[in-house]
PDB file of C-alpha atoms in Angstrom:
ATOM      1  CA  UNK A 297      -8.443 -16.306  -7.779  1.00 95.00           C
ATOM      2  CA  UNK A 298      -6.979 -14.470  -5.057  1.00 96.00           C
ATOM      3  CA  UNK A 299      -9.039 -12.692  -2.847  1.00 98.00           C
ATOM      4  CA  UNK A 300      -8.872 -10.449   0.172  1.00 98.00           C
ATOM      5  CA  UNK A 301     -11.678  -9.244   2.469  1.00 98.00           C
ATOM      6  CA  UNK A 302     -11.792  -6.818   5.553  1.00 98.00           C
ATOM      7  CA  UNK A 303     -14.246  -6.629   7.958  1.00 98.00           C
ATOM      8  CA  UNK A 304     -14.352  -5.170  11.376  1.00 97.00           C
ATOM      9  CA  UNK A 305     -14.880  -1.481  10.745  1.00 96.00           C
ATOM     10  CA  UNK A 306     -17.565   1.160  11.851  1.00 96.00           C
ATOM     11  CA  UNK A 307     -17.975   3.697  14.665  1.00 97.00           C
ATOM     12  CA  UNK A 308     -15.962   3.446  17.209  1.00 97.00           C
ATOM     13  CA  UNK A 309     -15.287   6.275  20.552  1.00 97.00           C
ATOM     14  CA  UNK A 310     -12.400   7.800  21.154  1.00 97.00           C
ATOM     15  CA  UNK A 311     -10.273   5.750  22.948  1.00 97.00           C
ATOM     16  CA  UNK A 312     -12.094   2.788  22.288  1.00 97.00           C
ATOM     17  CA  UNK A 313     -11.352  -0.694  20.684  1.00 97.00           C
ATOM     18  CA  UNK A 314     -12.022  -2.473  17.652  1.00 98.00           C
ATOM     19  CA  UNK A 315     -10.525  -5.555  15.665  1.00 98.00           C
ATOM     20  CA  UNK A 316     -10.354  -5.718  12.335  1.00 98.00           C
ATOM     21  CA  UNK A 317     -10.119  -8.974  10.324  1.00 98.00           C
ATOM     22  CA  UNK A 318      -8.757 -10.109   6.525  1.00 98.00           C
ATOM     23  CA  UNK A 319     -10.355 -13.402   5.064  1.00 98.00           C
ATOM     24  CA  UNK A 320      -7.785 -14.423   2.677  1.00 98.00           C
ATOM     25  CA  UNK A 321      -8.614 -17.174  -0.744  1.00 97.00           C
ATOM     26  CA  UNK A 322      -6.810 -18.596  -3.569  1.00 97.00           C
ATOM     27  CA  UNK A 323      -4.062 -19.163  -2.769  1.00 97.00           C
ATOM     28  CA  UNK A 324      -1.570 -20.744   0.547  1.00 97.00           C
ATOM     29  CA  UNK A 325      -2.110 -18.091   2.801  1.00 97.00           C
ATOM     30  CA  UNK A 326       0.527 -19.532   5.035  1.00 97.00           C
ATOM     31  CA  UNK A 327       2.998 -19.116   2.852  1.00 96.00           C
ATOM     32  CA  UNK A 328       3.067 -15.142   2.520  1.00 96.00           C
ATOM     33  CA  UNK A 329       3.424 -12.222   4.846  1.00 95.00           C
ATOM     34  CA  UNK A 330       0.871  -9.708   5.337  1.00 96.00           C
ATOM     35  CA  UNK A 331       0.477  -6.307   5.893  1.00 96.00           C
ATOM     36  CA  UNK A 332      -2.362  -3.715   7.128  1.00 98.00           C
ATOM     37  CA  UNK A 333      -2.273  -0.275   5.137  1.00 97.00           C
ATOM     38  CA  UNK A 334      -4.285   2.766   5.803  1.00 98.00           C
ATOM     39  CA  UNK A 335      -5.305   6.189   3.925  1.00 98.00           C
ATOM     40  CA  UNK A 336      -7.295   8.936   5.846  1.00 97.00           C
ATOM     41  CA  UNK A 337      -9.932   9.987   4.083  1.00 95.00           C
ATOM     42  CA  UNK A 338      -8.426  12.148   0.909  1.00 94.00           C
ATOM     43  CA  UNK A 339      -5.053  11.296   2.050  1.00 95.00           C
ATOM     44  CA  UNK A 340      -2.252   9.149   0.963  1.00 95.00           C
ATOM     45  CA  UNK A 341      -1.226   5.415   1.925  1.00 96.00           C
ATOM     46  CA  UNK A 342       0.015   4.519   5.205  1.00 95.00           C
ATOM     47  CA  UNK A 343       1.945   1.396   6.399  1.00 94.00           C
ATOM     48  CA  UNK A 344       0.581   0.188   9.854  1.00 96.00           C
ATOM     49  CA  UNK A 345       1.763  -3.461  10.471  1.00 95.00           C
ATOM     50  CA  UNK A 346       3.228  -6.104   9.229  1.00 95.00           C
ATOM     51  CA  UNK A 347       3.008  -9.884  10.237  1.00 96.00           C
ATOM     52  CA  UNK A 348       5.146 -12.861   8.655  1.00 94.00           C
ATOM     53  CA  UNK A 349       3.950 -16.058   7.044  1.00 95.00           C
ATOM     54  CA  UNK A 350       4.253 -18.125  10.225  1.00 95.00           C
ATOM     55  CA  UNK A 351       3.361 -15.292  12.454  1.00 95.00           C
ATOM     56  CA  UNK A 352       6.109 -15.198  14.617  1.00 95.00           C
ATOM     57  CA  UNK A 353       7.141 -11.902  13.587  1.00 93.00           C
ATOM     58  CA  UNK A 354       5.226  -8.726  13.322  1.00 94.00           C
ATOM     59  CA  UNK A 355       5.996  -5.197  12.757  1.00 92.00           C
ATOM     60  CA  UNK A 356       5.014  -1.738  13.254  1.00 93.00           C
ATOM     61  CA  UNK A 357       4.736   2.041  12.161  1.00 92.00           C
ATOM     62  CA  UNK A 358       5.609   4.214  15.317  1.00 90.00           C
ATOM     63  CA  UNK A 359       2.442   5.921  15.600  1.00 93.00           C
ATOM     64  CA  UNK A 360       0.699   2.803  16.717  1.00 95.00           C
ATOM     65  CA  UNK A 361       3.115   0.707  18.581  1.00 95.00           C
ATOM     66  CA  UNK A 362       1.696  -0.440  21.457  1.00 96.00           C
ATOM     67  CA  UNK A 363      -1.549   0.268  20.994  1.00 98.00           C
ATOM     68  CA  UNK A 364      -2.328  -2.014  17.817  1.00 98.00           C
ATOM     69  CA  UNK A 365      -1.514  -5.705  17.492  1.00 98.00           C
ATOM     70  CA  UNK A 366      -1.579  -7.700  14.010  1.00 97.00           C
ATOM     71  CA  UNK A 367      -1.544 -11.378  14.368  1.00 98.00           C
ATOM     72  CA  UNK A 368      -2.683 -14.461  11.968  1.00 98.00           C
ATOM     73  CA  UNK A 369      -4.293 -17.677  11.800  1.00 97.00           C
ATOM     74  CA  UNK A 370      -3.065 -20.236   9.462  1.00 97.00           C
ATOM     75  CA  UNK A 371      -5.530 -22.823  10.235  1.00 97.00           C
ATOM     76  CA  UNK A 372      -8.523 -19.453   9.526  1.00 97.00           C
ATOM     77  CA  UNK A 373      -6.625 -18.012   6.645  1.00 98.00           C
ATOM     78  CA  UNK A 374      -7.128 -14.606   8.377  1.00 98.00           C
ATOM     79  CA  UNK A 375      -4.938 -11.898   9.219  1.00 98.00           C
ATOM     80  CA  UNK A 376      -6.310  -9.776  11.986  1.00 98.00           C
ATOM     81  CA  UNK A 377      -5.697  -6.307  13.377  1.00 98.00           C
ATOM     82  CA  UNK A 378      -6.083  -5.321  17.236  1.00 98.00           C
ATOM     83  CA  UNK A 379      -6.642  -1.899  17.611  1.00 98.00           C
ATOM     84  CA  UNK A 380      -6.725  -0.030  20.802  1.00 96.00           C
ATOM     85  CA  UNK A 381      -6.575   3.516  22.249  1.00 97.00           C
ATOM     86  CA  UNK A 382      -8.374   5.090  19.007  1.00 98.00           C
ATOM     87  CA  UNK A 383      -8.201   8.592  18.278  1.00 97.00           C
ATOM     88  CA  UNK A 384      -9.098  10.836  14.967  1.00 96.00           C
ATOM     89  CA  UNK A 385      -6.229  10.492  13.602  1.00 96.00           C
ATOM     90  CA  UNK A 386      -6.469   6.613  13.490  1.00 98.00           C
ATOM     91  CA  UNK A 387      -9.636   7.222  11.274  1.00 98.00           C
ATOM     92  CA  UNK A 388      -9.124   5.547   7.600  1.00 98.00           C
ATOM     93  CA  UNK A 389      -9.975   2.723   5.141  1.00 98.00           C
ATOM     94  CA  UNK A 390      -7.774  -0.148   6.466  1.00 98.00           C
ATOM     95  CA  UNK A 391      -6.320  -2.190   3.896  1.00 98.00           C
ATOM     96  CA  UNK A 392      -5.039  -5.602   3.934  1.00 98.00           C
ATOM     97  CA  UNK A 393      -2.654  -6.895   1.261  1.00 97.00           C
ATOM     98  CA  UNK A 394      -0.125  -9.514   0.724  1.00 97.00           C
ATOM     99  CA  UNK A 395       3.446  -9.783   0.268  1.00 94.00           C
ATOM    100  CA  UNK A 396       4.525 -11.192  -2.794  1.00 91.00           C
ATOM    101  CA  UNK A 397       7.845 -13.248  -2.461  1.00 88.00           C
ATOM    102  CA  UNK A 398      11.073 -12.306  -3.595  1.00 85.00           C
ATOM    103  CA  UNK A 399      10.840  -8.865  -2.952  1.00 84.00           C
ATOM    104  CA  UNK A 400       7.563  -8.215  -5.674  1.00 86.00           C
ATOM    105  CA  UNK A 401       5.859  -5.578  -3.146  1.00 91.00           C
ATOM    106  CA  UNK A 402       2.089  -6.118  -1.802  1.00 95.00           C
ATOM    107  CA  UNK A 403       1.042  -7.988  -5.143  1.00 95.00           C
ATOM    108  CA  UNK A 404      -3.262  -8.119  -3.991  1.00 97.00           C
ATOM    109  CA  UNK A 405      -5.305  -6.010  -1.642  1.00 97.00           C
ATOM    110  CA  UNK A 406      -8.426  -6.215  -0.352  1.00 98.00           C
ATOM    111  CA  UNK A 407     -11.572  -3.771  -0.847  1.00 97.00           C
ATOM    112  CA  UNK A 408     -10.864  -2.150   2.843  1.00 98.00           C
ATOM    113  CA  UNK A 409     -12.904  -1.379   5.663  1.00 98.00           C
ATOM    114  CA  UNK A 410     -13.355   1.947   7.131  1.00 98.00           C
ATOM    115  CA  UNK A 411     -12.891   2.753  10.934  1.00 98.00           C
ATOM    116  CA  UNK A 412     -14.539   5.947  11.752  1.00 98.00           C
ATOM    117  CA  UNK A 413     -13.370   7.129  15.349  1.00 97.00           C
ATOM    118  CA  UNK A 414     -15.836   9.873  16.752  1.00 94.00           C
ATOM    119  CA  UNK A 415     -18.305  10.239  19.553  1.00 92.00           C
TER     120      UNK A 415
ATOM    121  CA  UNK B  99       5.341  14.834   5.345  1.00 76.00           C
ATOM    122  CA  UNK B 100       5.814  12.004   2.984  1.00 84.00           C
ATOM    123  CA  UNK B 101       9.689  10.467   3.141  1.00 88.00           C
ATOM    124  CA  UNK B 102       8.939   9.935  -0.679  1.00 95.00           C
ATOM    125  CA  UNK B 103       8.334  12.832  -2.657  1.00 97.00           C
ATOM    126  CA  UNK B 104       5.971  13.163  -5.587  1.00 97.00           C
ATOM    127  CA  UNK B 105       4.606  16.038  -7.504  1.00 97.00           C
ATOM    128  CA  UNK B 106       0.383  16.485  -5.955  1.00 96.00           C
ATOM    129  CA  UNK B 107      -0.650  16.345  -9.694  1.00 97.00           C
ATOM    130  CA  UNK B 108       0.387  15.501 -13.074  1.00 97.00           C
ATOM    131  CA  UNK B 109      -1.424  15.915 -16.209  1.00 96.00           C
ATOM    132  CA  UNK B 110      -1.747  14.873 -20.064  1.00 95.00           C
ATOM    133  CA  UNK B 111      -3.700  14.379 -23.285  1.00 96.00           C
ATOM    134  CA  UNK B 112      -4.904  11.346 -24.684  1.00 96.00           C
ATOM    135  CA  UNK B 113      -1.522   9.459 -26.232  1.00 96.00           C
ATOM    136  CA  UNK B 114       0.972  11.884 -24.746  1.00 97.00           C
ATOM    137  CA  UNK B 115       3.724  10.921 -21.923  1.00 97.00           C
ATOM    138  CA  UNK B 116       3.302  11.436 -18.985  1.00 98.00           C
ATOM    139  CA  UNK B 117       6.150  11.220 -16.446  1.00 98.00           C
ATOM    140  CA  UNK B 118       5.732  11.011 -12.979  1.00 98.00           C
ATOM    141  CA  UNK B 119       8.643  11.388 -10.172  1.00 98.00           C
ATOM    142  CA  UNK B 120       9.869  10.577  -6.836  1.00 98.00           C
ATOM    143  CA  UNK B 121      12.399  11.979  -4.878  1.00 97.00           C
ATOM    144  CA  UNK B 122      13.989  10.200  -1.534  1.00 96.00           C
ATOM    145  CA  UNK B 123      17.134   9.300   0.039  1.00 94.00           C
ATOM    146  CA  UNK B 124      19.976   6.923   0.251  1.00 93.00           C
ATOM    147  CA  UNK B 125      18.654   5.358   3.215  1.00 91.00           C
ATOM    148  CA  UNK B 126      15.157   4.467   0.970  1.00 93.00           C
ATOM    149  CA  UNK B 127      15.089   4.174  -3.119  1.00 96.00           C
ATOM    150  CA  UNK B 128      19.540   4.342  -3.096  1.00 95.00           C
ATOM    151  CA  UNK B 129      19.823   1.147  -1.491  1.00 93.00           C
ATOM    152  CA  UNK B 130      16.037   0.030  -1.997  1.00 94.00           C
ATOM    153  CA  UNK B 131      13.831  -1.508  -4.639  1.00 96.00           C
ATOM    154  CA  UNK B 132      11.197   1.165  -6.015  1.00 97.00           C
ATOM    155  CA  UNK B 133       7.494   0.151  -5.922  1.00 97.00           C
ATOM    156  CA  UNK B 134       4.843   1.927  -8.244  1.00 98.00           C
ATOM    157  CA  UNK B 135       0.871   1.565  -6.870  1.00 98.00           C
ATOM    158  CA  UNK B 136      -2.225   2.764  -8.926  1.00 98.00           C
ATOM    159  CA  UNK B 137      -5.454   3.797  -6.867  1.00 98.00           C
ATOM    160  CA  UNK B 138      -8.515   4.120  -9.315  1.00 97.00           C
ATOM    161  CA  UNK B 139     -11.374   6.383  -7.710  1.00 95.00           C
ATOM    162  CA  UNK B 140     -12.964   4.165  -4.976  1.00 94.00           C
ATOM    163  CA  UNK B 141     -10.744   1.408  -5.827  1.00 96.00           C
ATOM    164  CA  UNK B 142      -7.720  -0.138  -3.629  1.00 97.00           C
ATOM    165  CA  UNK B 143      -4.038  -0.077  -4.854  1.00 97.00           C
ATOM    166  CA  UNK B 144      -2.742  -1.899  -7.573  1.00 97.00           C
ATOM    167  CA  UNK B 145       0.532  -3.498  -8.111  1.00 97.00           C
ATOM    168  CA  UNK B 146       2.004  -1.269 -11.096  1.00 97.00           C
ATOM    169  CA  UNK B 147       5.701  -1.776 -11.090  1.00 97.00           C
ATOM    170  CA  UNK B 148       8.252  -4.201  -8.542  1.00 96.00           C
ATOM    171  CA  UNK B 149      11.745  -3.749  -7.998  1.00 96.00           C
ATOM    172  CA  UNK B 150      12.252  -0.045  -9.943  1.00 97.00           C
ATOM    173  CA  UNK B 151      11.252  -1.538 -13.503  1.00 97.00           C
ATOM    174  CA  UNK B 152       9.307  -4.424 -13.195  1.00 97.00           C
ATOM    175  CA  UNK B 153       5.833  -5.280 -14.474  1.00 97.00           C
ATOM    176  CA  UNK B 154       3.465  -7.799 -13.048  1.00 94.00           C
ATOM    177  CA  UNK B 155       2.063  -9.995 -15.835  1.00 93.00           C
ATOM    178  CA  UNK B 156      -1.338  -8.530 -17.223  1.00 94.00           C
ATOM    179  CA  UNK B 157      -0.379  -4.578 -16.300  1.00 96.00           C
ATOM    180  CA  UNK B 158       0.170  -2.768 -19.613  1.00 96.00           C
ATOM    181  CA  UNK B 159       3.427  -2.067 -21.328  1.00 96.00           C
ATOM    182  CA  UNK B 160       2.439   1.569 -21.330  1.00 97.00           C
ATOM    183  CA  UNK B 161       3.906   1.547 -17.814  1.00 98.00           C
ATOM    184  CA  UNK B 162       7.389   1.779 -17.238  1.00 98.00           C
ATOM    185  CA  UNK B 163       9.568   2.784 -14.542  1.00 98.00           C
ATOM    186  CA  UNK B 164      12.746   3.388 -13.449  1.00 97.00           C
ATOM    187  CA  UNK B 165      15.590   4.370 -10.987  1.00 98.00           C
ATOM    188  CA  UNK B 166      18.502   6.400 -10.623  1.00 96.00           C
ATOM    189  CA  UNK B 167      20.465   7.103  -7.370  1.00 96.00           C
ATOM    190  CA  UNK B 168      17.437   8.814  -5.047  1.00 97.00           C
ATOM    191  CA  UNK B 169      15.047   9.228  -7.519  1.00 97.00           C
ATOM    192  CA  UNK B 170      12.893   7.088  -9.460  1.00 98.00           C
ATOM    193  CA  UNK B 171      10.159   7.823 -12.395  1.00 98.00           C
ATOM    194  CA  UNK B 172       6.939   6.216 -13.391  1.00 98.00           C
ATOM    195  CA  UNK B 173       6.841   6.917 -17.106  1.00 98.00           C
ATOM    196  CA  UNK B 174       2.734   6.522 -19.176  1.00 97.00           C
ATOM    197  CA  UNK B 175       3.019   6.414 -22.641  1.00 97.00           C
ATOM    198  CA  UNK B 176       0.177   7.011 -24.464  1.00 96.00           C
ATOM    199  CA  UNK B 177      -2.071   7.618 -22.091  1.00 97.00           C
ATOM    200  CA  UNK B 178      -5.635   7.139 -21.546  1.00 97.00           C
ATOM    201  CA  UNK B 179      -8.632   8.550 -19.466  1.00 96.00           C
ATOM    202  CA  UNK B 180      -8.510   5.072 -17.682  1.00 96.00           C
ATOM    203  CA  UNK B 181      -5.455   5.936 -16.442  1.00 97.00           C
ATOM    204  CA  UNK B 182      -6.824   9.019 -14.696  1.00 97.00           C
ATOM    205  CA  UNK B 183      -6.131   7.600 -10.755  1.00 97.00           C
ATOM    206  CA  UNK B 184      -3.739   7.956  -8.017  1.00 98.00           C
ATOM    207  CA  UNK B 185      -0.111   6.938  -7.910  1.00 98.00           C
ATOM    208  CA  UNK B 186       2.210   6.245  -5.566  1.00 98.00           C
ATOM    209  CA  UNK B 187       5.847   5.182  -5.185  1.00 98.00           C
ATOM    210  CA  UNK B 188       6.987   3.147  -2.619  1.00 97.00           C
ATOM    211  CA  UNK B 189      10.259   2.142  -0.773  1.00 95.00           C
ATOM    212  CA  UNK B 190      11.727   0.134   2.248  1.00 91.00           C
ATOM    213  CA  UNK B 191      13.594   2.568   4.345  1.00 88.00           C
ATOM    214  CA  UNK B 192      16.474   1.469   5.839  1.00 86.00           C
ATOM    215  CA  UNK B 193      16.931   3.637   9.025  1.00 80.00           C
ATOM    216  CA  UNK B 194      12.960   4.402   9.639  1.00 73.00           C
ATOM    217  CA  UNK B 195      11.565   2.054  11.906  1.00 60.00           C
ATOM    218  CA  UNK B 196       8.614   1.370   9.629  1.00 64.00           C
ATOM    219  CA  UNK B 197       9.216  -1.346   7.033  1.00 75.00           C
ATOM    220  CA  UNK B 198       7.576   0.400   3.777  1.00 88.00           C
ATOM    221  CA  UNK B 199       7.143   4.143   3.532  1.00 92.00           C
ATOM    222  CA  UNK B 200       5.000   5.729   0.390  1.00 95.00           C
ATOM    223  CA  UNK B 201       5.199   8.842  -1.484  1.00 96.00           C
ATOM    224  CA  UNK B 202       2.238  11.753  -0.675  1.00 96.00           C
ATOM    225  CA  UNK B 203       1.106  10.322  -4.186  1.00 97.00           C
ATOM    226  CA  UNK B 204       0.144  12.256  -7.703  1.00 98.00           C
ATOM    227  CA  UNK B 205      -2.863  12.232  -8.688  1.00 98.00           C
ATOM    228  CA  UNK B 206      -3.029  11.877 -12.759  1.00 98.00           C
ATOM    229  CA  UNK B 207      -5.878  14.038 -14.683  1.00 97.00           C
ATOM    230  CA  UNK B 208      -6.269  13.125 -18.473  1.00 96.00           C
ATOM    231  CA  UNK B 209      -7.329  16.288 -19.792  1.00 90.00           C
TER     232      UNK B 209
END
């Protein structure tokens, strides 16, 4: 069965830190992309970042270039997100979920962890 | 200011149709696949329907969809208080530097 967990999230300050990580099962995680989504609470769904299968390439929305980093390890099965420079508007359940091949869209997600940003 | 644009709500009986739409560009659903997600209350996204009219195996037949030019539709026939949720379309935009954009997402009540 496939399965995808977040953990990482809670309180953080403005401005501060946090990094947020996706324990993957069931299946050959190195064999699929992955992606971090986010909704703000009562909001809609957000892309944030994107990562391929072998990690070498990652991408991201605008409003967090340079400030968040998604990166992988095979060997961990885990997809992680770096996220720096927080602000309210970076507050939201962030979701991991997986890329199905051959164009089948993010086929599992996880439960999602919430990242509260307030002093 | 979602890209993809979707009606806030949507509503139905038990066992009517219920259609819902969304409205982009040429630069998103023209030239892209169309993704549907459901979002149960409290619950994460679902996988509804893959490239415009697709169903993954074990999602009912009661959900169709489909595309035509900038729009695409996410058709429930017959529907059910279960499928009282949130749904969203989805999209690769070509020009956007962001890989996937999403509709503002319709929420479905089942009077």
């Amino acid at each position: 069965e496939v399965q995808l967990v977040e953990s990482g999230g809670g309180l953080v300050q403005p401005g501060g830190s946090v990094r947020l990580s996706c324990a993957a099962s069931g299946f050959t995680f190195g064999s699929y992309a992955m992606k971090w989504v986010r909704q703000a609470p009562g909001k809609g769904l957000e892309y944030v970042a994107s990562v391929s299968s072998d990690g070498g390439s990652a991408f991201y929305t605008n409003s967090v270039k340079g400030r968040f980093t998604i990166s992988r390890d095979n060997s961990e099965d885990t997809v992680y997100l770096q996220m720096g420079y927080l602000s309210a508007e970076d507050m939201a359940v962030y979701y991991c979920a997986r890329v199905g091949i051959g164009a089948v869209g993010l086929e599992y997600w996880g439960r999602g962890t919430l990242v509260t940003v307030s002093s | 200011q979602s890209v993809l644009t979707q009606p806030p709500s949507a509503s139905g009986t038990p066992g009517q149709r219920v259609t819902i739409s969304c409205s982009g560009s040429s630069s998103n659903i023209g030239s892209n696949y169309v993704y549907w997600y459901q979002q149960l209350p409290g619950m994460a996204p679902k996988l509804l329907i893959y490239k415009n009219d697709q169903r993954p195996s074990g999602v009912s037949d009661r959900f169709s969809g489909s595309k035509s030019g900038t729009s695409a539709s996410l058709a429930i026939s017959g529907v059910r208080s279960e499928d009282e949720a949130d749904y969203y379309c989805a999209a690769w935009d070509d020009f956007l530097s962001t890989d996937v954009v999403f509709g503002g997402g319709t929420k479905l009540t089942v009077l």
